[in-house]
PDB file of C-alpha atoms in Angstrom:
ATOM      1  CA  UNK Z 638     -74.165-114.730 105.923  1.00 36.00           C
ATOM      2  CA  UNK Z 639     -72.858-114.693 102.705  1.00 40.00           C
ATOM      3  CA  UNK Z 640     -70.527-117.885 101.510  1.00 45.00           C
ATOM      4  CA  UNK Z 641     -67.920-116.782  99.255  1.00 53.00           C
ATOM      5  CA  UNK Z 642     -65.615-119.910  99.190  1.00 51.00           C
ATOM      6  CA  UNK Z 643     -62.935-121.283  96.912  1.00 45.00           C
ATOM      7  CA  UNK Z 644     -62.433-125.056  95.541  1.00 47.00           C
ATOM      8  CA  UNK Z 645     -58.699-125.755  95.851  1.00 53.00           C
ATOM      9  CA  UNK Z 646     -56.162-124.687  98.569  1.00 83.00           C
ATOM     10  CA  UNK Z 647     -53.040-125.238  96.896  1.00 90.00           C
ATOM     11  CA  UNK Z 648     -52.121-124.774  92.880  1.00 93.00           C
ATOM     12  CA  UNK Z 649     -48.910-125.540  91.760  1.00 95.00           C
ATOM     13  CA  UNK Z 650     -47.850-124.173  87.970  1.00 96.00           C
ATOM     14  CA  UNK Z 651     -44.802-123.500  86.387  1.00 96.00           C
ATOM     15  CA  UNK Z 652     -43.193-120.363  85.884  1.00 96.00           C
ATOM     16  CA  UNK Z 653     -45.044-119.002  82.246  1.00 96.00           C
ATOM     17  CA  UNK Z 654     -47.851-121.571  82.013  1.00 96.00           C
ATOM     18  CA  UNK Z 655     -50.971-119.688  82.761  1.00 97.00           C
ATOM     19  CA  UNK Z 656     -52.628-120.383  86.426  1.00 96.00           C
ATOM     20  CA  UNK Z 657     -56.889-120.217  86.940  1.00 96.00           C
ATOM     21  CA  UNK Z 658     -57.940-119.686  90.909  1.00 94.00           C
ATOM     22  CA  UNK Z 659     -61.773-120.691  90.890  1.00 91.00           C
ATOM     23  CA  UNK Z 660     -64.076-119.161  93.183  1.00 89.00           C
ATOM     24  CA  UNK Z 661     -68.141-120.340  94.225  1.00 86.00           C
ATOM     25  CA  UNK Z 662     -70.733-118.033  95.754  1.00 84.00           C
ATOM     26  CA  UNK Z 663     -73.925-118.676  96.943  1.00 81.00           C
ATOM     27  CA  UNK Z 664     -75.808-115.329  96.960  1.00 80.00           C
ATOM     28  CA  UNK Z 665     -77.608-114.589  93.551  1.00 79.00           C
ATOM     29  CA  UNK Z 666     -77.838-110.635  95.054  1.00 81.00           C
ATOM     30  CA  UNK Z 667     -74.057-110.661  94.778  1.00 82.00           C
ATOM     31  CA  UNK Z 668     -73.467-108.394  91.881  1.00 86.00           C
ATOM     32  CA  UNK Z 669     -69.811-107.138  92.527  1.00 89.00           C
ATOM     33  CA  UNK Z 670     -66.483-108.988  93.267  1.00 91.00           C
ATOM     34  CA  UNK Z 671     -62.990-108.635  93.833  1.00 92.00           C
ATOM     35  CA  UNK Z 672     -60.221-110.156  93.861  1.00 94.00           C
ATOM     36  CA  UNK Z 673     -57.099-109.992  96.108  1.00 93.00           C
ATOM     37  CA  UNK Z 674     -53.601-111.176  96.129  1.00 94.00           C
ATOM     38  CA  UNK Z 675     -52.120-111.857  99.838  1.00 92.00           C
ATOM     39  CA  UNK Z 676     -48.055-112.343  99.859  1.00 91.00           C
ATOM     40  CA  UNK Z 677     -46.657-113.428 103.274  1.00 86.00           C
ATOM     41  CA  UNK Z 678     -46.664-110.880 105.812  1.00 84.00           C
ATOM     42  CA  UNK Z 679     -48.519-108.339 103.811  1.00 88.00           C
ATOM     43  CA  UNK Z 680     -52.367-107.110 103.607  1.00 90.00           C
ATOM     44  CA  UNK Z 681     -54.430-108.112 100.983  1.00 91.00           C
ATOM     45  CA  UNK Z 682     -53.827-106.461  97.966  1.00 93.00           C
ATOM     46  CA  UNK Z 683     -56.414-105.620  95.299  1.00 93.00           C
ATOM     47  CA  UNK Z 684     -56.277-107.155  91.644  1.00 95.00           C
ATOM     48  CA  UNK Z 685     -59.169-107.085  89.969  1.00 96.00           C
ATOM     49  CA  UNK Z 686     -63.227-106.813  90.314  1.00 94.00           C
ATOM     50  CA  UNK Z 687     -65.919-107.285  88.511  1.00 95.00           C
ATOM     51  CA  UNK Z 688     -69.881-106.088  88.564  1.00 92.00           C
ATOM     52  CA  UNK Z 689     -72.622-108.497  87.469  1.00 90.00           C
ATOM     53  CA  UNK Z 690     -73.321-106.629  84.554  1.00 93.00           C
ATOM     54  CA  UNK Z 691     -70.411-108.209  83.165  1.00 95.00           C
ATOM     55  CA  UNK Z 692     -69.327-111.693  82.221  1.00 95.00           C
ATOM     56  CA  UNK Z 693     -65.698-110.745  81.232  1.00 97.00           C
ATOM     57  CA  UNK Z 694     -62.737-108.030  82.768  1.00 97.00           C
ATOM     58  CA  UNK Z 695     -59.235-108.312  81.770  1.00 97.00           C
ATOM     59  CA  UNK Z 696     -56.087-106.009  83.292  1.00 94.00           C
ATOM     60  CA  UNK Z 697     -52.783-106.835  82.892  1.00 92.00           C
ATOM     61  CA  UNK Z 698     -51.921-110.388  82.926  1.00 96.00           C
ATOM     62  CA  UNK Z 699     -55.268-111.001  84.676  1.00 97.00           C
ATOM     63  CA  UNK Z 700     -58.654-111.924  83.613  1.00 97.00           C
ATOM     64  CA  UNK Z 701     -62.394-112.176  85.664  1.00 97.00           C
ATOM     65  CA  UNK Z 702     -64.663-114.383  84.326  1.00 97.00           C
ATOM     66  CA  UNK Z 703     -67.983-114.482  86.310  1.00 96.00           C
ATOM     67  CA  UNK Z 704     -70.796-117.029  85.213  1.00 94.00           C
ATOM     68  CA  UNK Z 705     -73.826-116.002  87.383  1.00 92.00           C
ATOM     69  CA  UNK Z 706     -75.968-119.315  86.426  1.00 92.00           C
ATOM     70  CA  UNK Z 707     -73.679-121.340  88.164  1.00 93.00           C
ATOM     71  CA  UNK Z 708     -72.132-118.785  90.675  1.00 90.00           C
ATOM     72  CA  UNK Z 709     -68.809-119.184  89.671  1.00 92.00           C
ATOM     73  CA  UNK Z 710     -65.884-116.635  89.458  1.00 92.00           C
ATOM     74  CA  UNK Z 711     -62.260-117.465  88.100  1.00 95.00           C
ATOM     75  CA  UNK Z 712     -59.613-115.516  88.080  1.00 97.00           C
ATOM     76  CA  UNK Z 713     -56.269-116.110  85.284  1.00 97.00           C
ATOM     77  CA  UNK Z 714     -53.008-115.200  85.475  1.00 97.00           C
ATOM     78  CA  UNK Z 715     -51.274-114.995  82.419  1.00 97.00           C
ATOM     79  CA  UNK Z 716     -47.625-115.994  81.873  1.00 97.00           C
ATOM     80  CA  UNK Z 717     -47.511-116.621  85.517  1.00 97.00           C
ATOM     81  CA  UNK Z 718     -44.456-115.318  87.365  1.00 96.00           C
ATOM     82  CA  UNK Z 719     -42.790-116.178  90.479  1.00 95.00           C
ATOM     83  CA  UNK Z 720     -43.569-113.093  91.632  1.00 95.00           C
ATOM     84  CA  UNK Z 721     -47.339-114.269  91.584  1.00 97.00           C
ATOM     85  CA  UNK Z 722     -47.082-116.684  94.493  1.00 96.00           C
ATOM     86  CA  UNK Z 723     -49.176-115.566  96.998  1.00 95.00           C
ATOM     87  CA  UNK Z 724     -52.370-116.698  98.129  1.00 92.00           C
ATOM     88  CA  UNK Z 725     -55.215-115.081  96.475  1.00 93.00           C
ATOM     89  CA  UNK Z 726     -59.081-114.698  97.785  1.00 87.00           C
ATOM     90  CA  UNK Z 727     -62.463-113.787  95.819  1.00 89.00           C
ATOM     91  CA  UNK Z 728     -64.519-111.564  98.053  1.00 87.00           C
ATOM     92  CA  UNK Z 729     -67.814-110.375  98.087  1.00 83.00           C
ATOM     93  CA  UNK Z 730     -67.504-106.769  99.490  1.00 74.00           C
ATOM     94  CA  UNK Z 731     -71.428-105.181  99.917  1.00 69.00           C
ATOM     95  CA  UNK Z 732     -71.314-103.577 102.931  1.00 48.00           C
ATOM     96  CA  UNK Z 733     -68.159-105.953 104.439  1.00 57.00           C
ATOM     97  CA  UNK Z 734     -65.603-107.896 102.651  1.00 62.00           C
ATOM     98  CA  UNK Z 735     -66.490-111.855 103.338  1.00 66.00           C
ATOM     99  CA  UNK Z 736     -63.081-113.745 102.122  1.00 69.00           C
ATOM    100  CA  UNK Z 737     -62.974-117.119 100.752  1.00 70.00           C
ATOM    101  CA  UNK Z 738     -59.980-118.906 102.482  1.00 74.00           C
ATOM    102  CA  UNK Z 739     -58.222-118.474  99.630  1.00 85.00           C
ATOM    103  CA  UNK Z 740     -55.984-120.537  97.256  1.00 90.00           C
ATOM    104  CA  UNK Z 741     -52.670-120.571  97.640  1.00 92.00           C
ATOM    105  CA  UNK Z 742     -50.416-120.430  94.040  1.00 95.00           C
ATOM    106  CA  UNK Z 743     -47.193-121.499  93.870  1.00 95.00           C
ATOM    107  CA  UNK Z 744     -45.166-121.069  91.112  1.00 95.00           C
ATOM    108  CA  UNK Z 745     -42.456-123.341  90.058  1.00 92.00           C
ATOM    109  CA  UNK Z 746     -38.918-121.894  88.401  1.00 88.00           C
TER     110      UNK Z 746
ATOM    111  CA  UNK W1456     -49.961 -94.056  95.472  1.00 70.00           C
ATOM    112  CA  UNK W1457     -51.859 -93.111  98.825  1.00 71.00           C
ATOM    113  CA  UNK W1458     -51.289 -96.004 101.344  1.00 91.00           C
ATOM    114  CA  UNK W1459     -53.272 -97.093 104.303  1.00 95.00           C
ATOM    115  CA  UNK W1460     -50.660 -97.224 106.906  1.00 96.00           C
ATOM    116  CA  UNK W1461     -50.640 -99.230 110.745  1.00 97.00           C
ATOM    117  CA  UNK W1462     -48.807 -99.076 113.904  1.00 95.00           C
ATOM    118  CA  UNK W1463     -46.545-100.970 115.091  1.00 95.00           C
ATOM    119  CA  UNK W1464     -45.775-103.654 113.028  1.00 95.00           C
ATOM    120  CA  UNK W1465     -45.567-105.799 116.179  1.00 96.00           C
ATOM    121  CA  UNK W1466     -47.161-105.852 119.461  1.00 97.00           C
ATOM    122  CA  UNK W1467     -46.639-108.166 122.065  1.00 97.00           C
ATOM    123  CA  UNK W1468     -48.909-107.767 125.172  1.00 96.00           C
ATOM    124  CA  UNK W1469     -48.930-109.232 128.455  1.00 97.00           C
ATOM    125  CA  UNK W1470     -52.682-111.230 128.749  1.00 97.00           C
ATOM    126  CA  UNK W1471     -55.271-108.650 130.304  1.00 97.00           C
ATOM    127  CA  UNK W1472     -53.646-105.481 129.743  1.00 97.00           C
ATOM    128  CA  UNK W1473     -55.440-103.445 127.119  1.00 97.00           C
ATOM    129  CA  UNK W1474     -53.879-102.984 123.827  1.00 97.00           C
ATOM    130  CA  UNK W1475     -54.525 -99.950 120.949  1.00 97.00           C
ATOM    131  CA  UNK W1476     -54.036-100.831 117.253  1.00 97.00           C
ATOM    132  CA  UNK W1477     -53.661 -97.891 114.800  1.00 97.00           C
ATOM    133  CA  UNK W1478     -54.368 -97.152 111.784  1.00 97.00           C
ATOM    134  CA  UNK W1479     -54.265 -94.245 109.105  1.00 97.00           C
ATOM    135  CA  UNK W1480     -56.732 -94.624 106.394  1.00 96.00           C
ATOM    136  CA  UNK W1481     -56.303 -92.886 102.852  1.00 94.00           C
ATOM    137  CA  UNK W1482     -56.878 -89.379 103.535  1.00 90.00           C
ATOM    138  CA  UNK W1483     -60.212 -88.679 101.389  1.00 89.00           C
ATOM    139  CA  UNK W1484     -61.513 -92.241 102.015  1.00 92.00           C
ATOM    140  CA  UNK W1485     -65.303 -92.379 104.203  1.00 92.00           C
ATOM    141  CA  UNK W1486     -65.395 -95.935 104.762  1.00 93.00           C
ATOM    142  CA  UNK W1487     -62.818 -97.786 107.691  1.00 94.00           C
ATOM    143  CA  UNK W1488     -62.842-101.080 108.283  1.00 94.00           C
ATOM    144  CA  UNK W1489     -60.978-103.791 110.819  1.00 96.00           C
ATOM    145  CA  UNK W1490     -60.288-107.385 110.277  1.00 94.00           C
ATOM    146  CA  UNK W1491     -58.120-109.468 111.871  1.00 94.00           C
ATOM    147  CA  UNK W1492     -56.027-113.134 110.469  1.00 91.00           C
ATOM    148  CA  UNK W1493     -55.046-115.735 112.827  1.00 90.00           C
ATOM    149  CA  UNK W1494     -52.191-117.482 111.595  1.00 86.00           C
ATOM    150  CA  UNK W1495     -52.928-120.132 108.864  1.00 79.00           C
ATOM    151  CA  UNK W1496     -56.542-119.139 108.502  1.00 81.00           C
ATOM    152  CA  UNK W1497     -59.109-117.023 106.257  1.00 81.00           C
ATOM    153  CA  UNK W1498     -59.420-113.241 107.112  1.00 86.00           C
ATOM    154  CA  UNK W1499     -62.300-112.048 109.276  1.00 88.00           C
ATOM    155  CA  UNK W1500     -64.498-109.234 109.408  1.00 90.00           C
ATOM    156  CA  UNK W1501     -64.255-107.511 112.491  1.00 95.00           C
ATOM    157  CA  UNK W1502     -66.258-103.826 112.060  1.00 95.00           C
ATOM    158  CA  UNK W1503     -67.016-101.083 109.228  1.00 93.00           C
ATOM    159  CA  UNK W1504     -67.064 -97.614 110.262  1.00 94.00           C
ATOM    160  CA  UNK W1505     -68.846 -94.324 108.524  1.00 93.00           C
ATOM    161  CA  UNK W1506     -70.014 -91.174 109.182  1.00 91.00           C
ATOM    162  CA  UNK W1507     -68.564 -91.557 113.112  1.00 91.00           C
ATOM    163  CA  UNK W1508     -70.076 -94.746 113.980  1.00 94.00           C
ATOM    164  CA  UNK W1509     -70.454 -98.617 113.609  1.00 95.00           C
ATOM    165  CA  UNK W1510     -72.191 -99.354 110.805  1.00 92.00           C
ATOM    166  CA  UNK W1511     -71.610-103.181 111.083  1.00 90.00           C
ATOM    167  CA  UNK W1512     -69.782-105.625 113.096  1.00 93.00           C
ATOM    168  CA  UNK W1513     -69.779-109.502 113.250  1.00 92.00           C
ATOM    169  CA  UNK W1514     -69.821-111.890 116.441  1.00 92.00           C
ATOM    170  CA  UNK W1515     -65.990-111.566 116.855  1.00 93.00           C
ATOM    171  CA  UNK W1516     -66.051-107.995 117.353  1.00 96.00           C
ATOM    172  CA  UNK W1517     -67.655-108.265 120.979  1.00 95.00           C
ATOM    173  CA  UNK W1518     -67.493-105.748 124.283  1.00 95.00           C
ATOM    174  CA  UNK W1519     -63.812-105.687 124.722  1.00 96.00           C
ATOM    175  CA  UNK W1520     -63.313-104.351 121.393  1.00 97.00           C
ATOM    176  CA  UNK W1521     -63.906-100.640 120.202  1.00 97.00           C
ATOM    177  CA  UNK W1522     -62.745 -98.748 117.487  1.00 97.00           C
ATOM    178  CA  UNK W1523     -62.597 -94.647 117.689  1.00 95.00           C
ATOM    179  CA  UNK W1524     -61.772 -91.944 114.855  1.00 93.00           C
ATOM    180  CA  UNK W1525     -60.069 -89.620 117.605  1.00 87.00           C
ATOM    181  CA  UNK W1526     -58.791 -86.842 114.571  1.00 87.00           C
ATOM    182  CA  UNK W1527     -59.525 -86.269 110.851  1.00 79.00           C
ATOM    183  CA  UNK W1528     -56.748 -88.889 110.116  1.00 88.00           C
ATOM    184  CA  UNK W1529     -56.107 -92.403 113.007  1.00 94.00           C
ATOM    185  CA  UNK W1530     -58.839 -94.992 112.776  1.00 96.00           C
ATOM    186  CA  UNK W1531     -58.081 -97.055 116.073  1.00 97.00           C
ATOM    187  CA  UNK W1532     -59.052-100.813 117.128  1.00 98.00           C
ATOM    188  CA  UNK W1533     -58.959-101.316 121.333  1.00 97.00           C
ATOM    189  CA  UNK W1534     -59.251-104.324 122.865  1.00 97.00           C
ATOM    190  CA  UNK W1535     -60.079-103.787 126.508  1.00 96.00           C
ATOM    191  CA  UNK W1536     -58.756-106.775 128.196  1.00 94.00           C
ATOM    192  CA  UNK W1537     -56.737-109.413 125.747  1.00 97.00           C
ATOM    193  CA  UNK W1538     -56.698-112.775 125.711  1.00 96.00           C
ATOM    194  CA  UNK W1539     -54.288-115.374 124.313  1.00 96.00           C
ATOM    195  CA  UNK W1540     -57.026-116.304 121.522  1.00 96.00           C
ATOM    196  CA  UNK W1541     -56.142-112.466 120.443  1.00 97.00           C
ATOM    197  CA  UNK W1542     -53.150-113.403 118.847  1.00 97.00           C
ATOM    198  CA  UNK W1543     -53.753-112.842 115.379  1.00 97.00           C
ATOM    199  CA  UNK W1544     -52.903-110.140 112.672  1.00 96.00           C
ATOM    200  CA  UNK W1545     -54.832-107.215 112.467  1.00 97.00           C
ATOM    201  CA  UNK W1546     -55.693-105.465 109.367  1.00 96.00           C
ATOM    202  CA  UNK W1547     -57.131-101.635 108.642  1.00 97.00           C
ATOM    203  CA  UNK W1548     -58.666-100.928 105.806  1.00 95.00           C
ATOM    204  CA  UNK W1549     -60.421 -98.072 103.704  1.00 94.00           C
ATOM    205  CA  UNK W1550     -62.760 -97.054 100.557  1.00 91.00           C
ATOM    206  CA  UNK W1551     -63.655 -93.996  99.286  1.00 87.00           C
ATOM    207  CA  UNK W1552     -66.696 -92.316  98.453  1.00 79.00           C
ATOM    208  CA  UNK W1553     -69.232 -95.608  97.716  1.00 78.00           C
ATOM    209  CA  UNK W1554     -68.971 -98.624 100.007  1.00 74.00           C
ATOM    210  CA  UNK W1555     -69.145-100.788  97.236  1.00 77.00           C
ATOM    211  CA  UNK W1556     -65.800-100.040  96.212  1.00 84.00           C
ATOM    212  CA  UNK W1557     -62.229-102.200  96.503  1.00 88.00           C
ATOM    213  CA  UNK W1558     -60.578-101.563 100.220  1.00 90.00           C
ATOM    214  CA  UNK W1559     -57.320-100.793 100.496  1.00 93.00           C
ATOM    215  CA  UNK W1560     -55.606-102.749 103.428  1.00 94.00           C
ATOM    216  CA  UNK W1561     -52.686-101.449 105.183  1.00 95.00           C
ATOM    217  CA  UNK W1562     -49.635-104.264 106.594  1.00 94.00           C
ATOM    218  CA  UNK W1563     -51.436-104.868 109.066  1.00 96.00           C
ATOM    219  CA  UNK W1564     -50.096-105.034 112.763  1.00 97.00           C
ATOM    220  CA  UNK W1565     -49.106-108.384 114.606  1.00 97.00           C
ATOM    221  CA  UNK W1566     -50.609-108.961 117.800  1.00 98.00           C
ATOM    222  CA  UNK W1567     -48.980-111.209 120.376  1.00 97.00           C
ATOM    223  CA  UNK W1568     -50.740-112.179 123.661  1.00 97.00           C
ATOM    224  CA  UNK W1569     -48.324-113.787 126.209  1.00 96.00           C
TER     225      UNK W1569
END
């Protein structure tokens, strides 16, 4: 099936510096994404996606970027928070959601 | 905001009885889905649901589990006979019109096998 994986399990930042959670798939057909935020004991929550018609998305706090030469998603948090720790998963969701095992952020005070 | 919503939030289970998860998707969303976490590791696709029936399932979702839509609202998840490698947490989830669409997970519901 599809591999939708992620390159580092743990990112440590402090509180304001800005955090990037990278993301490699292997499917060229992939042409939508999304991104979730998991905090402990919760579901998964949804932040962000982006279609393959696009290089680029930005909400609040948070941008996509999504290189499709390389396969390569990465997602930035802005200003990052404490409220931001949580581990967070790129997914690939045609048909089924296949998760990444996500990267887990923590954020320092 | 609408909420997919699961019960209980805990279910411990004596090994070999059967168990019923439940869910309550968002009320205009099609698409239903099950996955389940065992602690410490990635989420899993367990089955997608439309229109009334399985419209995929992976290797994990085998003959002791089945999922119903008994009423216009509870998505269930049974597992027919549990075993201790059960233990996990389960997690519901919905989309709306288009498949291709973010899911919306609910808590999810903690399954204990003893």
């Amino acid at each position: 099936g599809e591999n939708v994986g992620l390159h580092l399990p743990t990112l440590s930042v402090q509180e304001g510096d800005n955090s990037i959670i990278n993301c490699a798939y292997s499917n060229s057909a992939s042409d939508y994404f999304i991104w979730y935020k998991q905090e402990s004991g919760k579901g998964p929550q949804f932040i962000i996606d982006i279609r393959s018609n696009m290089d680029k998305r930005q909400g609040q706090r948070v941008t996509v970027l999504l290189n499709k030469t390389v396969k390569h998603l990465s997602l930035q948090i802005a200003a990052t928070q404490p409220g931001d720790s949580a581990v967070y998963f790129c997914a690939d969701p045609r048909r089924a959601l296949t998760f990444g095992s996500g990267t887990r952020l923590q954020v320092q005070p | 905001e609408p909420e997919v919503t699961q019960t209980p939030s805990h279910q411990v289970t004596q090994m070999g009885q059967e168990v019923i998860l439940r869910c309550v998707p968002i009320s205009n969303h099609l698409y239903f889905y099950w996955y389940r976490q065992i602690l410490g590791q990635k989420v899993e696709f367990l089955v997608s649901f439309y229109n009334n029936e399985i419209s995929e399932k992976s290797e994990i979702f085998d003959d002791q589990f089945s999922v119903e839509r008994p009423d216009g609202s509870n998505f269930t998840l049974k597992i027919r006979s549990t075993k201790l490698e059960d233990s996990a947490m389960y997690f519901c989830a919905s989309t709306g019109q288009d498949s291709n669409q973010p899911q919306h997970f609910g808590d999810g519901t903690r399954l204990s096998i003893l």
